[in-house]
PDB file of C-alpha atoms in Angstrom:
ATOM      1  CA  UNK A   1     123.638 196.585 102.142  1.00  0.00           C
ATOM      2  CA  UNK A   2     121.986 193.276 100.993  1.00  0.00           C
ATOM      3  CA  UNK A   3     124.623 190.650 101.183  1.00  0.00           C
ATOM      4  CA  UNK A   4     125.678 189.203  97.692  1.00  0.00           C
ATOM      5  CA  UNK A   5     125.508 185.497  96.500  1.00  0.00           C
ATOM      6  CA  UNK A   6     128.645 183.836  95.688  1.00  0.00           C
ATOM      7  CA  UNK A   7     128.252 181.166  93.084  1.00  0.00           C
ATOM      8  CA  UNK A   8     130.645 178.750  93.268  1.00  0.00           C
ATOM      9  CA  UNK A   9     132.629 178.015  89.896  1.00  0.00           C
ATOM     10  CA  UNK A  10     131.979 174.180  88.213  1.00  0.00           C
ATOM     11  CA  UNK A  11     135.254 172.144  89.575  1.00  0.00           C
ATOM     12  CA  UNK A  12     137.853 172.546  86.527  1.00  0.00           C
ATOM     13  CA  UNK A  13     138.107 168.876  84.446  1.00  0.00           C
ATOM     14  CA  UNK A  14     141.358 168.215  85.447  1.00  0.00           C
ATOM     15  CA  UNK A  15     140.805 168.703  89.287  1.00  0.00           C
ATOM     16  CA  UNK A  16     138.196 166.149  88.776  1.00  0.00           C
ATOM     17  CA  UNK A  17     140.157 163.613  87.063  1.00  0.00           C
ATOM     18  CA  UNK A  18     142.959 163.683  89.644  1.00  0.00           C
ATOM     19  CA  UNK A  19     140.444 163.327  92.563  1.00  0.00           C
ATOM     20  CA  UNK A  20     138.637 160.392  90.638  1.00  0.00           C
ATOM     21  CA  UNK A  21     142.300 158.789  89.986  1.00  0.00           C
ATOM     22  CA  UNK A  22     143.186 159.149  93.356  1.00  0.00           C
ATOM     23  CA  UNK A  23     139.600 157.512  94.533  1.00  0.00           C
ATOM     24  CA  UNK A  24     139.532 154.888  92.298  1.00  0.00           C
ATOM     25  CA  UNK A  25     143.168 153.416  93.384  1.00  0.00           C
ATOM     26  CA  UNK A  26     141.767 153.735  97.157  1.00  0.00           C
ATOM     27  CA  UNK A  27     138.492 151.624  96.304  1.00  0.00           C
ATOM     28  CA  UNK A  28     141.173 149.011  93.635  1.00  0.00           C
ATOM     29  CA  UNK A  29     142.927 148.135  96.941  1.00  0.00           C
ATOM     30  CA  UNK A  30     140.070 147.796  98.934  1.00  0.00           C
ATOM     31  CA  UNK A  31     138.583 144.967  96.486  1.00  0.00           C
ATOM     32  CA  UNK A  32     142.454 143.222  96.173  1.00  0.00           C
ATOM     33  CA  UNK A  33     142.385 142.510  99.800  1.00  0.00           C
ATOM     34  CA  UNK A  34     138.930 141.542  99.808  1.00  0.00           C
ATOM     35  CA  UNK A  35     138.809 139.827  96.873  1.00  0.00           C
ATOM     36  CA  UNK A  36     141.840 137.782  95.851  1.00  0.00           C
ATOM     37  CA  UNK A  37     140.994 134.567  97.281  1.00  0.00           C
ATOM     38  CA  UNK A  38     138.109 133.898  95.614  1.00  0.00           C
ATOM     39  CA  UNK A  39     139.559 135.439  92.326  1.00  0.00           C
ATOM     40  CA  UNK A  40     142.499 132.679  92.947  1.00  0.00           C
ATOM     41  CA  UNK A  41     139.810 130.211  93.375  1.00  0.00           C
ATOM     42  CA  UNK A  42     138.022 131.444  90.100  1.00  0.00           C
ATOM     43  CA  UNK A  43     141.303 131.328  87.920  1.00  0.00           C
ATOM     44  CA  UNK A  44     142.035 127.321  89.530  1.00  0.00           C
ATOM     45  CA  UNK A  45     138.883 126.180  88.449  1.00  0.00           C
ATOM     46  CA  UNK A  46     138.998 128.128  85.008  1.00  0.00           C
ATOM     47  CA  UNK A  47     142.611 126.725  84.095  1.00  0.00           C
ATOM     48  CA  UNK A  48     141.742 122.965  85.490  1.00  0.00           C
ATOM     49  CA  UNK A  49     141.351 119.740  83.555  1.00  0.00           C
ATOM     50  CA  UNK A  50     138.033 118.732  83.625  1.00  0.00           C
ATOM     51  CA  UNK A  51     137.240 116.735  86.734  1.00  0.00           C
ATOM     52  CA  UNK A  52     140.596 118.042  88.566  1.00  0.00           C
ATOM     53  CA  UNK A  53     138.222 119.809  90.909  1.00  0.00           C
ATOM     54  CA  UNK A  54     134.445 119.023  92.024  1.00  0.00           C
ATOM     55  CA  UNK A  55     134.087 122.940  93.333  1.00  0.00           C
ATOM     56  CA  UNK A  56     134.899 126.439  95.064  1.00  0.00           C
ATOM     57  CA  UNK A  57     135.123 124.137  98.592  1.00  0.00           C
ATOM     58  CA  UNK A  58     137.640 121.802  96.944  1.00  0.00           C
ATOM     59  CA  UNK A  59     140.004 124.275  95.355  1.00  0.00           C
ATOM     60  CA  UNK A  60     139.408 125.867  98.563  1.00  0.00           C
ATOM     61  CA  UNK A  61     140.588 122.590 100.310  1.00  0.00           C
ATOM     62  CA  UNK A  62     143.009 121.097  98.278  1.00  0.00           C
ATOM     63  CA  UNK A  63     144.705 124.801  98.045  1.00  0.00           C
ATOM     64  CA  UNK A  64     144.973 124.969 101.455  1.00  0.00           C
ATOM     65  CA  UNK A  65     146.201 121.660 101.863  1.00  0.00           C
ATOM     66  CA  UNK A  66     149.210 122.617  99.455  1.00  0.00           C
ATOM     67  CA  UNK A  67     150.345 125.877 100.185  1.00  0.00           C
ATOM     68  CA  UNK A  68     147.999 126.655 103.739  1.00  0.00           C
ATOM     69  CA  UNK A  69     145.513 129.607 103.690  1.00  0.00           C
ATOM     70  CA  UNK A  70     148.389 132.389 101.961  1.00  0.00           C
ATOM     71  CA  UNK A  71     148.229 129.722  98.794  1.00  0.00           C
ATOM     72  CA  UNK A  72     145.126 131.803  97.892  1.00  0.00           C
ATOM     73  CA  UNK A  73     146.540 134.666  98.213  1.00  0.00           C
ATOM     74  CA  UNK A  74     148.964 133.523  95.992  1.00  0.00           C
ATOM     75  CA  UNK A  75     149.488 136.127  92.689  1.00  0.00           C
ATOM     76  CA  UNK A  76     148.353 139.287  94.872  1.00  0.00           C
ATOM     77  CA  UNK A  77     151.826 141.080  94.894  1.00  0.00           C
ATOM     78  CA  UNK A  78     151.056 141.910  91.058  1.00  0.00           C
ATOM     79  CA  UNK A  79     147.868 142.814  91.402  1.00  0.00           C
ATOM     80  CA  UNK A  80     148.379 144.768  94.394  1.00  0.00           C
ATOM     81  CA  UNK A  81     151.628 146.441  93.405  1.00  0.00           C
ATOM     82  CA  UNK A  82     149.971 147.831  90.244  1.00  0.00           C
ATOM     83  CA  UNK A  83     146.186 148.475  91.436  1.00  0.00           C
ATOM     84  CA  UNK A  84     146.421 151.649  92.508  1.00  0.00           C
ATOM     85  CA  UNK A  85     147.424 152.959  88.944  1.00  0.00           C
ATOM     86  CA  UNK A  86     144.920 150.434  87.082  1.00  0.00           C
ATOM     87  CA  UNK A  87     141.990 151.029  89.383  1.00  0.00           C
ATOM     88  CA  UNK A  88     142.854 154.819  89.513  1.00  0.00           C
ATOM     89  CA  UNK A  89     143.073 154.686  85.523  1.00  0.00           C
ATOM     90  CA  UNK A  90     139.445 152.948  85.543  1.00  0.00           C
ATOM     91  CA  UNK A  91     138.044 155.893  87.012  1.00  0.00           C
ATOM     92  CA  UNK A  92     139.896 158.104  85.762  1.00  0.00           C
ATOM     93  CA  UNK A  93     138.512 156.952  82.392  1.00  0.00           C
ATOM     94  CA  UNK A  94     134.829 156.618  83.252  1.00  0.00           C
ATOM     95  CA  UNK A  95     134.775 160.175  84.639  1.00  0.00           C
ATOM     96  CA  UNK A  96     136.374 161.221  81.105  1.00  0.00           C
ATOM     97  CA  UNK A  97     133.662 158.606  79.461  1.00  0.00           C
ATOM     98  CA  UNK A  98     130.901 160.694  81.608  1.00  0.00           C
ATOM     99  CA  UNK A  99     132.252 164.190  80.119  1.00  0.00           C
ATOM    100  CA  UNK A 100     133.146 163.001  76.568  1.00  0.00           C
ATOM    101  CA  UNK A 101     129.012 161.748  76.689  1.00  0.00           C
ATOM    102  CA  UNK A 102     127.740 165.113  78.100  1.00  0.00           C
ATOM    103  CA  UNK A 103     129.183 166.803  75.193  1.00  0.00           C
ATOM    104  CA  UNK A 104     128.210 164.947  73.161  1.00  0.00           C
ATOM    105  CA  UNK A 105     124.631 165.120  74.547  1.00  0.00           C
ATOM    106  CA  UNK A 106     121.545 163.831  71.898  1.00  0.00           C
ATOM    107  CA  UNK A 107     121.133 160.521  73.705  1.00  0.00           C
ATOM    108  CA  UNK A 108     123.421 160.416  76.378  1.00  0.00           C
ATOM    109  CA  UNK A 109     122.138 163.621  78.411  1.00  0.00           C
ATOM    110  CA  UNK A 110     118.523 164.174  79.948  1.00  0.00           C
ATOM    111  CA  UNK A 111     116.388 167.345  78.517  1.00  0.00           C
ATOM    112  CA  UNK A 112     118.290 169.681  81.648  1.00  0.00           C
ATOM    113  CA  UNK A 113     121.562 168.610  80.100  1.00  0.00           C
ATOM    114  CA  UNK A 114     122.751 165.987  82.758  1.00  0.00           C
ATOM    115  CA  UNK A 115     124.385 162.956  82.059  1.00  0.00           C
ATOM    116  CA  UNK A 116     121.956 160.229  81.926  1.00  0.00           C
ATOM    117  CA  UNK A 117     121.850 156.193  82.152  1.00  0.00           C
ATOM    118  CA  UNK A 118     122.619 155.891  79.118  1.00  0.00           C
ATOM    119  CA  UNK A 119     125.745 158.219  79.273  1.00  0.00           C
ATOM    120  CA  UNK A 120     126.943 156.199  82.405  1.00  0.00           C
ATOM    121  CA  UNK A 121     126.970 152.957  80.293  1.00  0.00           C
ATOM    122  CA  UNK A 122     129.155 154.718  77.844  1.00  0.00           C
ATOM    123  CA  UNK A 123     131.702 156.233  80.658  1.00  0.00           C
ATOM    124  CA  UNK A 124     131.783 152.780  81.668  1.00  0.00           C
ATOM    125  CA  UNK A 125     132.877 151.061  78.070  1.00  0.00           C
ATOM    126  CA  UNK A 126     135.675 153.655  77.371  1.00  0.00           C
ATOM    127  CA  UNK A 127     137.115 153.372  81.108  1.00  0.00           C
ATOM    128  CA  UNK A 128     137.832 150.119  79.693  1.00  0.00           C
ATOM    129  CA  UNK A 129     140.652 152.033  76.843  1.00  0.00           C
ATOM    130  CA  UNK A 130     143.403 153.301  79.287  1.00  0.00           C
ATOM    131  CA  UNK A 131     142.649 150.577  82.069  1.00  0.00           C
ATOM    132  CA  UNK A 132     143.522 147.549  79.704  1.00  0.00           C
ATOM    133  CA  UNK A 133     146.636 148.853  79.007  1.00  0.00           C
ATOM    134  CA  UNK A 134     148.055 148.946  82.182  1.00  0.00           C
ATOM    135  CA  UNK A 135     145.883 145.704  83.645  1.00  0.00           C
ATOM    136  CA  UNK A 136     146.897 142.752  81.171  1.00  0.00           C
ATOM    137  CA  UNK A 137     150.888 142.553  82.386  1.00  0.00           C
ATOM    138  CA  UNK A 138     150.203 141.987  85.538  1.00  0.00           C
ATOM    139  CA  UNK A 139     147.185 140.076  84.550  1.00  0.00           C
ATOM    140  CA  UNK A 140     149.235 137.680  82.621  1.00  0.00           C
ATOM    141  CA  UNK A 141     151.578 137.522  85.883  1.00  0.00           C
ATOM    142  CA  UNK A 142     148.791 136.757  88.489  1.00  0.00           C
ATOM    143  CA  UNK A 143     146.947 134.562  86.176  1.00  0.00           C
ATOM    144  CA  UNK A 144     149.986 131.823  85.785  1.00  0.00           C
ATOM    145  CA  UNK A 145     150.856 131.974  89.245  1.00  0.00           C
ATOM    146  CA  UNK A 146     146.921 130.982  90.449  1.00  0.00           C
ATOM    147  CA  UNK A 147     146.797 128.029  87.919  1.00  0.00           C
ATOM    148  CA  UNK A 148     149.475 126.252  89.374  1.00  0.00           C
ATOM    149  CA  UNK A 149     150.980 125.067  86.153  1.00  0.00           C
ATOM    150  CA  UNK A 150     154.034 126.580  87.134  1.00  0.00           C
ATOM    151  CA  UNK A 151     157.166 126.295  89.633  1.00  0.00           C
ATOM    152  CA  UNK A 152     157.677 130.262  89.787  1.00  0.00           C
ATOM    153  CA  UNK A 153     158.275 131.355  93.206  1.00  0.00           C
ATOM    154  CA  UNK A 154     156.766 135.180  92.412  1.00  0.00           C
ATOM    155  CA  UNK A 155     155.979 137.617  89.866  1.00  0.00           C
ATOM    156  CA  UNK A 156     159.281 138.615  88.938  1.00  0.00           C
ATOM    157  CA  UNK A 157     160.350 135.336  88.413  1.00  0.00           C
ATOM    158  CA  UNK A 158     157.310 134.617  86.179  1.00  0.00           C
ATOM    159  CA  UNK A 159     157.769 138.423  84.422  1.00  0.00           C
ATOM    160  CA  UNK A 160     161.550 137.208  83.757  1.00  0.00           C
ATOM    161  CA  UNK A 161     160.372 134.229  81.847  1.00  0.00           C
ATOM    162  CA  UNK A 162     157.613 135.445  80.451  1.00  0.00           C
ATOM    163  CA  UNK A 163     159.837 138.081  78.435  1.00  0.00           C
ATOM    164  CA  UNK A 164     162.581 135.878  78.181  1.00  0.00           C
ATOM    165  CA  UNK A 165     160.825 133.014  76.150  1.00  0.00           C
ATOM    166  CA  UNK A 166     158.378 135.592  74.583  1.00  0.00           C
ATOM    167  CA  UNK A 167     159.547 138.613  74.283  1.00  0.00           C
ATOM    168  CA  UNK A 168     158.013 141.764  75.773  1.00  0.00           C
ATOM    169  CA  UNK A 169     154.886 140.990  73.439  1.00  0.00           C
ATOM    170  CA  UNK A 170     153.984 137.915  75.818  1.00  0.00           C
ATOM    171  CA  UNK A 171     153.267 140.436  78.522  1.00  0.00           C
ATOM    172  CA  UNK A 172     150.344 141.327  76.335  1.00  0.00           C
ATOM    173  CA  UNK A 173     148.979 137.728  75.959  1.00  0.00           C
ATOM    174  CA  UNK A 174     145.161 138.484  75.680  1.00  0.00           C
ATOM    175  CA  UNK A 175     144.715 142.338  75.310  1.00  0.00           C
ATOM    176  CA  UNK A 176     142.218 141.620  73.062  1.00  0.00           C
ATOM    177  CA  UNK A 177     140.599 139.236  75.309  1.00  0.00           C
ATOM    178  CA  UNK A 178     141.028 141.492  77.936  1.00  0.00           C
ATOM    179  CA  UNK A 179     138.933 144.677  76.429  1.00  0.00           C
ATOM    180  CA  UNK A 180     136.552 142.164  74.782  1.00  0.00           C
ATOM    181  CA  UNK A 181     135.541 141.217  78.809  1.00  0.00           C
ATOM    182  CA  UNK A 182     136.657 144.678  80.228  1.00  0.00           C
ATOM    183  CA  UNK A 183     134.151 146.922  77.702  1.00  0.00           C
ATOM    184  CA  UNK A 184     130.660 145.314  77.866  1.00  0.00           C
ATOM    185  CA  UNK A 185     131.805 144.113  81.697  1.00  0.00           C
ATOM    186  CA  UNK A 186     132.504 147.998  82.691  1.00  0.00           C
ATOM    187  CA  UNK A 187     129.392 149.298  80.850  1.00  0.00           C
ATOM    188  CA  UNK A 188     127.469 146.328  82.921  1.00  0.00           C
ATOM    189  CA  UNK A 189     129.341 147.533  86.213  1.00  0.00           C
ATOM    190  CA  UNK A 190     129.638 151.026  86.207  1.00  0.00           C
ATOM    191  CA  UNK A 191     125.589 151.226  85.036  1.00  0.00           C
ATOM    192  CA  UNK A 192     124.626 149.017  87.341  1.00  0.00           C
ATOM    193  CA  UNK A 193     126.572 151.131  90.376  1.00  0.00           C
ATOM    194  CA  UNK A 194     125.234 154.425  89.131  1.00  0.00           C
ATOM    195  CA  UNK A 195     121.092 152.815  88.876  1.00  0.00           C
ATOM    196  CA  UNK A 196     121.440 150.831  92.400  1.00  0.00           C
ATOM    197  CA  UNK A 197     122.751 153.813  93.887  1.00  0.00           C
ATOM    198  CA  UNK A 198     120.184 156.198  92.839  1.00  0.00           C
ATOM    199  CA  UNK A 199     117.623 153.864  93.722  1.00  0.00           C
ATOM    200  CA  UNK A 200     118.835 153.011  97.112  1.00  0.00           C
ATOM    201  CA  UNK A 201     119.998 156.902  98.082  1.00  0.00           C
ATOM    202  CA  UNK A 202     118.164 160.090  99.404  1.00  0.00           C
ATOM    203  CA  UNK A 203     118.883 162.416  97.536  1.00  0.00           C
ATOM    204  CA  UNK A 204     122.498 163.540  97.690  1.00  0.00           C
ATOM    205  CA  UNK A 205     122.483 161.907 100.540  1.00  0.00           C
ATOM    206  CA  UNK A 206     124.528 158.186 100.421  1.00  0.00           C
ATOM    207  CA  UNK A 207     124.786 156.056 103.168  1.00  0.00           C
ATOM    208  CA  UNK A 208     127.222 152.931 103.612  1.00  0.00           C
ATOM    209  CA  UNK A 209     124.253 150.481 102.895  1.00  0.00           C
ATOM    210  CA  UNK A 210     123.226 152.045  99.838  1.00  0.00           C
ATOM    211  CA  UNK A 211     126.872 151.945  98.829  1.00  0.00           C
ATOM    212  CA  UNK A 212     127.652 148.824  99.766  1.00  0.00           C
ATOM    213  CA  UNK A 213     124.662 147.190  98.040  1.00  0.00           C
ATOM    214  CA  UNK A 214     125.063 149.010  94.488  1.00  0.00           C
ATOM    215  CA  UNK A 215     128.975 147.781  94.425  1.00  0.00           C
ATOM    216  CA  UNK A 216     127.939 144.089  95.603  1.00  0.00           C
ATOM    217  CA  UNK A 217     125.154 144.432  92.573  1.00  0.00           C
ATOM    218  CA  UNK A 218     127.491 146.286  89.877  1.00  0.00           C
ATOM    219  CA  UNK A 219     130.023 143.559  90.459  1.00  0.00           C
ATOM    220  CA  UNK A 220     127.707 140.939  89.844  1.00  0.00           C
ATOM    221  CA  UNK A 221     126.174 142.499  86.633  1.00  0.00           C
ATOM    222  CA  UNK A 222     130.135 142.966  85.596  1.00  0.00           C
ATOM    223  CA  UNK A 223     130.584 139.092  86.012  1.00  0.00           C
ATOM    224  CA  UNK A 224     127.341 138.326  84.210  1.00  0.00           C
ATOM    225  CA  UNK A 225     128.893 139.671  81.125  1.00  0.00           C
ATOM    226  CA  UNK A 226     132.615 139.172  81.846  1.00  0.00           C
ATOM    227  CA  UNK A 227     133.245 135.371  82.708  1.00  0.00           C
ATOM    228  CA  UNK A 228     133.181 133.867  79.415  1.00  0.00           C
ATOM    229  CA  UNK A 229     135.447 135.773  77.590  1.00  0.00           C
ATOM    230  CA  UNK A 230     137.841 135.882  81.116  1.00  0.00           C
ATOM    231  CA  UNK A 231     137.563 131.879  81.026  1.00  0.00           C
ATOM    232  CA  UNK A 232     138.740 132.286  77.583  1.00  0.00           C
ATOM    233  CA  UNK A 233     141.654 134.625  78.722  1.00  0.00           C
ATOM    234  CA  UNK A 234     142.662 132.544  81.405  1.00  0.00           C
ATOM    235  CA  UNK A 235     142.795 129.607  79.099  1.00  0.00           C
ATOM    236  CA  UNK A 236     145.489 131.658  77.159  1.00  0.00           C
ATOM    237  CA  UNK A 237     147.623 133.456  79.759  1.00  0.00           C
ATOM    238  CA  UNK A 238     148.270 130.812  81.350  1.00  0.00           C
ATOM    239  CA  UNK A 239     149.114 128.237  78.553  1.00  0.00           C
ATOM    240  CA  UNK A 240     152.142 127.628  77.095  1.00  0.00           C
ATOM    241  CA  UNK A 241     153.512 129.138  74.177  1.00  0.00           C
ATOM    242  CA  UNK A 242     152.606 127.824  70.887  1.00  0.00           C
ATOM    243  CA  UNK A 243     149.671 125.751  73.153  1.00  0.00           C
ATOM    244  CA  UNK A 244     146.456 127.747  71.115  1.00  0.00           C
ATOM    245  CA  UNK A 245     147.959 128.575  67.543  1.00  0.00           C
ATOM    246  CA  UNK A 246     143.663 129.035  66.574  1.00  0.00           C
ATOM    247  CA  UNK A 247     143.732 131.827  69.776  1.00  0.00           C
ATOM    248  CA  UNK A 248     140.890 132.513  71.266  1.00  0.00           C
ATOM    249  CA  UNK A 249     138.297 130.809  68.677  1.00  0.00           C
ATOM    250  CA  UNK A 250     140.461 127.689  68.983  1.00  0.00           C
ATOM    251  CA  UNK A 251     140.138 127.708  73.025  1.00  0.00           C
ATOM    252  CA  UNK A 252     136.049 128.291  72.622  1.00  0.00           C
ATOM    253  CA  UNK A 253     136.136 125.404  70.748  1.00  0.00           C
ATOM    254  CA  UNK A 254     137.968 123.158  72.357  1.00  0.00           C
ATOM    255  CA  UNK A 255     135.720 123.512  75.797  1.00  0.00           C
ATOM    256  CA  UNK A 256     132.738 123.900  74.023  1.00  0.00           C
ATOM    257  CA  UNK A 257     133.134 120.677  72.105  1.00  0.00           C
ATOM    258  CA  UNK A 258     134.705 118.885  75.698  1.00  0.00           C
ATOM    259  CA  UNK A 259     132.736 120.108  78.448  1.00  0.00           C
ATOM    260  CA  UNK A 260     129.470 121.656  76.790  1.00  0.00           C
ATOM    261  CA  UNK A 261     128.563 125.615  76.893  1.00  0.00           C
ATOM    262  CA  UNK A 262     128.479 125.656  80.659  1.00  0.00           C
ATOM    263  CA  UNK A 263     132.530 125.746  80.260  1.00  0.00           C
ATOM    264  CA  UNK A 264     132.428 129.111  79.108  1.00  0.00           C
ATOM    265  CA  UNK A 265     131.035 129.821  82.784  1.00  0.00           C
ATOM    266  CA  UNK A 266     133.864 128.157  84.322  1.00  0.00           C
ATOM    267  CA  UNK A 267     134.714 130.153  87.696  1.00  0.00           C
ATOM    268  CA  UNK A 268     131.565 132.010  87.986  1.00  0.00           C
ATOM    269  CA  UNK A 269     130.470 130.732  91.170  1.00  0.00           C
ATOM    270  CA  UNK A 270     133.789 132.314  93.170  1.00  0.00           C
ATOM    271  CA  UNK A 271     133.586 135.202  90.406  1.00  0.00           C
ATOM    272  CA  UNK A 272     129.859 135.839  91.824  1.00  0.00           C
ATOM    273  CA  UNK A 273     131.160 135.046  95.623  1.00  0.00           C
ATOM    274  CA  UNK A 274     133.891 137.455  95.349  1.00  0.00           C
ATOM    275  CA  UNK A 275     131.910 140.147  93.525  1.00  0.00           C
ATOM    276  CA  UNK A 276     129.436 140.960  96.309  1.00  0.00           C
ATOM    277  CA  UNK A 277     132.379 141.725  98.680  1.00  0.00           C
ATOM    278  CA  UNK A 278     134.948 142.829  96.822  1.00  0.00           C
ATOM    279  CA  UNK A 279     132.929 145.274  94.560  1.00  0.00           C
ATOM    280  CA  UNK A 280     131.377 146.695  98.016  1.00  0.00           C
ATOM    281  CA  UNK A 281     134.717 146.919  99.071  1.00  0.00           C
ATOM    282  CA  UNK A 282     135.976 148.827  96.320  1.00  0.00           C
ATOM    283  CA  UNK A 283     133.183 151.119  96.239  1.00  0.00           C
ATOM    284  CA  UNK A 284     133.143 152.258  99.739  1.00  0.00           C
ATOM    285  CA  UNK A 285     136.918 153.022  99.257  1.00  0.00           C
ATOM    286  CA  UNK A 286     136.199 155.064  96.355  1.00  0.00           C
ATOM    287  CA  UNK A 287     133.245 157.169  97.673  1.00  0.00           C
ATOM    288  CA  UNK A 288     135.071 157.671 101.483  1.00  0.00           C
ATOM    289  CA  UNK A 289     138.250 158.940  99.330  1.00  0.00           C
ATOM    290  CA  UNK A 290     136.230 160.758  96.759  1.00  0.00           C
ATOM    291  CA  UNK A 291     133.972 162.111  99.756  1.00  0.00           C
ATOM    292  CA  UNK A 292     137.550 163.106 101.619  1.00  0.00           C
ATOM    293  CA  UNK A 293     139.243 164.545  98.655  1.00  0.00           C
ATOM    294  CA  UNK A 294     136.013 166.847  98.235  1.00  0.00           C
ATOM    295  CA  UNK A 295     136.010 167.551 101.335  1.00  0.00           C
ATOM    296  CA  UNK A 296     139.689 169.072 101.742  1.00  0.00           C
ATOM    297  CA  UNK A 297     140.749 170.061  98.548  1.00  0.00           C
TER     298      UNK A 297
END
């Protein structure tokens, strides 16, 4: 009797999501620990009057000098406590950006019907949707407690006042701000991951270089795009109330007309630093829990 090929069904949409959501919180904690003290570094220099600080080594320094090496790691408790679900959600919504594109096919698919670069870049821009609105509270948290202008011992504390002397709306201090860097960054990041890692890869077949490489890479893209609008939202968070009546047009102004264009790309030399790292990070965590999760479930 000639023995009978099995064909194995397509993974059901749902089973995918959960295994992306679950992946993408494992590679969000990677980059925290990773990351954070050059993102602490980033939001110093970004939130500084001009000529508080000459650079990433005197931040670094004068940081350190303050509050010893755990003053950069100051803020991370937020982050942390909430980047499994924000990470996760990230993922989650670029694999449902990836499947809303294939169905959609005409320019998003190739002629046999896969998804392609195209389609990534979209997956990317609408991960940005459900990810921003879990991000920007504890965003808004981390972001006044790395700037300094503040006595708050920790997050609660700062969550306390924040909704104390504006409401639960000042949680949400740059949303907009946050999708306007969040969307183009994510297509940047997510299309740059997908390209490096095709190019670098065997086939199927990854390896922790190519990984490693196409994170360090999409993170930089991501930055490329993202810093001036997250100079602009850094500006905001971490003023006080009533500071920027003109919002985020009054803020471009005001550094433009101060410091030049070049203030816009306040921060990006840590931003760039930490990206290489932290995005290689992040990545590996994702594709060794993706890789697991395939692997036993």
């Amino acid at each position: 009797m000639a023995d009978v090929e099995v064909k194995k069904l397509p993974e059901p949409a749902w089973k995918a999501g959960v295994k992306n959501f679950l992946a993408g919180g494992a590679g969000g904690m990677s980059l925290v620990f990773v990351g954070h003290p050059l993102d602490t570094i980033k939001v110093k220099l970004q939130t500084a009057e001009a000529g508080q600080y000459s650079g990433i080594v005197d931040v670094a320094r004068k940081t350190m000098k303050a509050d010893g090496v755990f003053g950069l790691y100051k803020g991370m408790s937020a982050p942390l406590a909430g980047v499994t679900p924000i990470f996760a959600l990230y993922f989650l919504g670029f694999d449902m950006g990836k499947r809303i594109a294939t169905n959609i096919g005409g320019p998003f698919v190739k002629k046999d019907g896969s998804i392609n670069n195209l389609g990534i870049i979209f997956g990317g821009g609408f991960s940005a949707i459900p990810g921003t609105a879990l991000m920007v509270p504890g965003d808004r948290i981390k972001v006044m407690l790395q700037a300094g202008t503040t006595t708050f011992k920790g997050p609660i504390e700062v969550g306390a006042h924040i909704v104390k002397t504006e409401g639960f709306a000042g949680l949400y201090k740059g949303t907009a701000l946050t999708l306007a860097r969040d969307g183009p960054g994510s297509m940047a990041y997510y299309g740059a991951y997908e390209v490096f890692k095709d190019l670098l890869s065997d086939g199927d077949q990854l390896s922790v270089p190519a990984i490693v490489t196409a994170g360090g890479m999409a993170g930089m893209f991501n930055w490329i795009v993202a810093v001036p609008p997250d100079t602009i939202k850094s500006k905001l968070q971490s003023a006080p109330e009533g500071r920027y009546p003109g919002g985020a047009r009054q803020i471009m102004q005001e550094l433009v007309a101060k410091e030049g264009m070049g203030a816009l790309y306040k921060g990006i030399g840590p931003a760039m630093l930490r990206a290489v790292p932290g995005n290689a990070a992040c990545f590996l965590g994702y594709e060794v829990a993706l890789k697991l999760l395939n692997k036993y479930w």
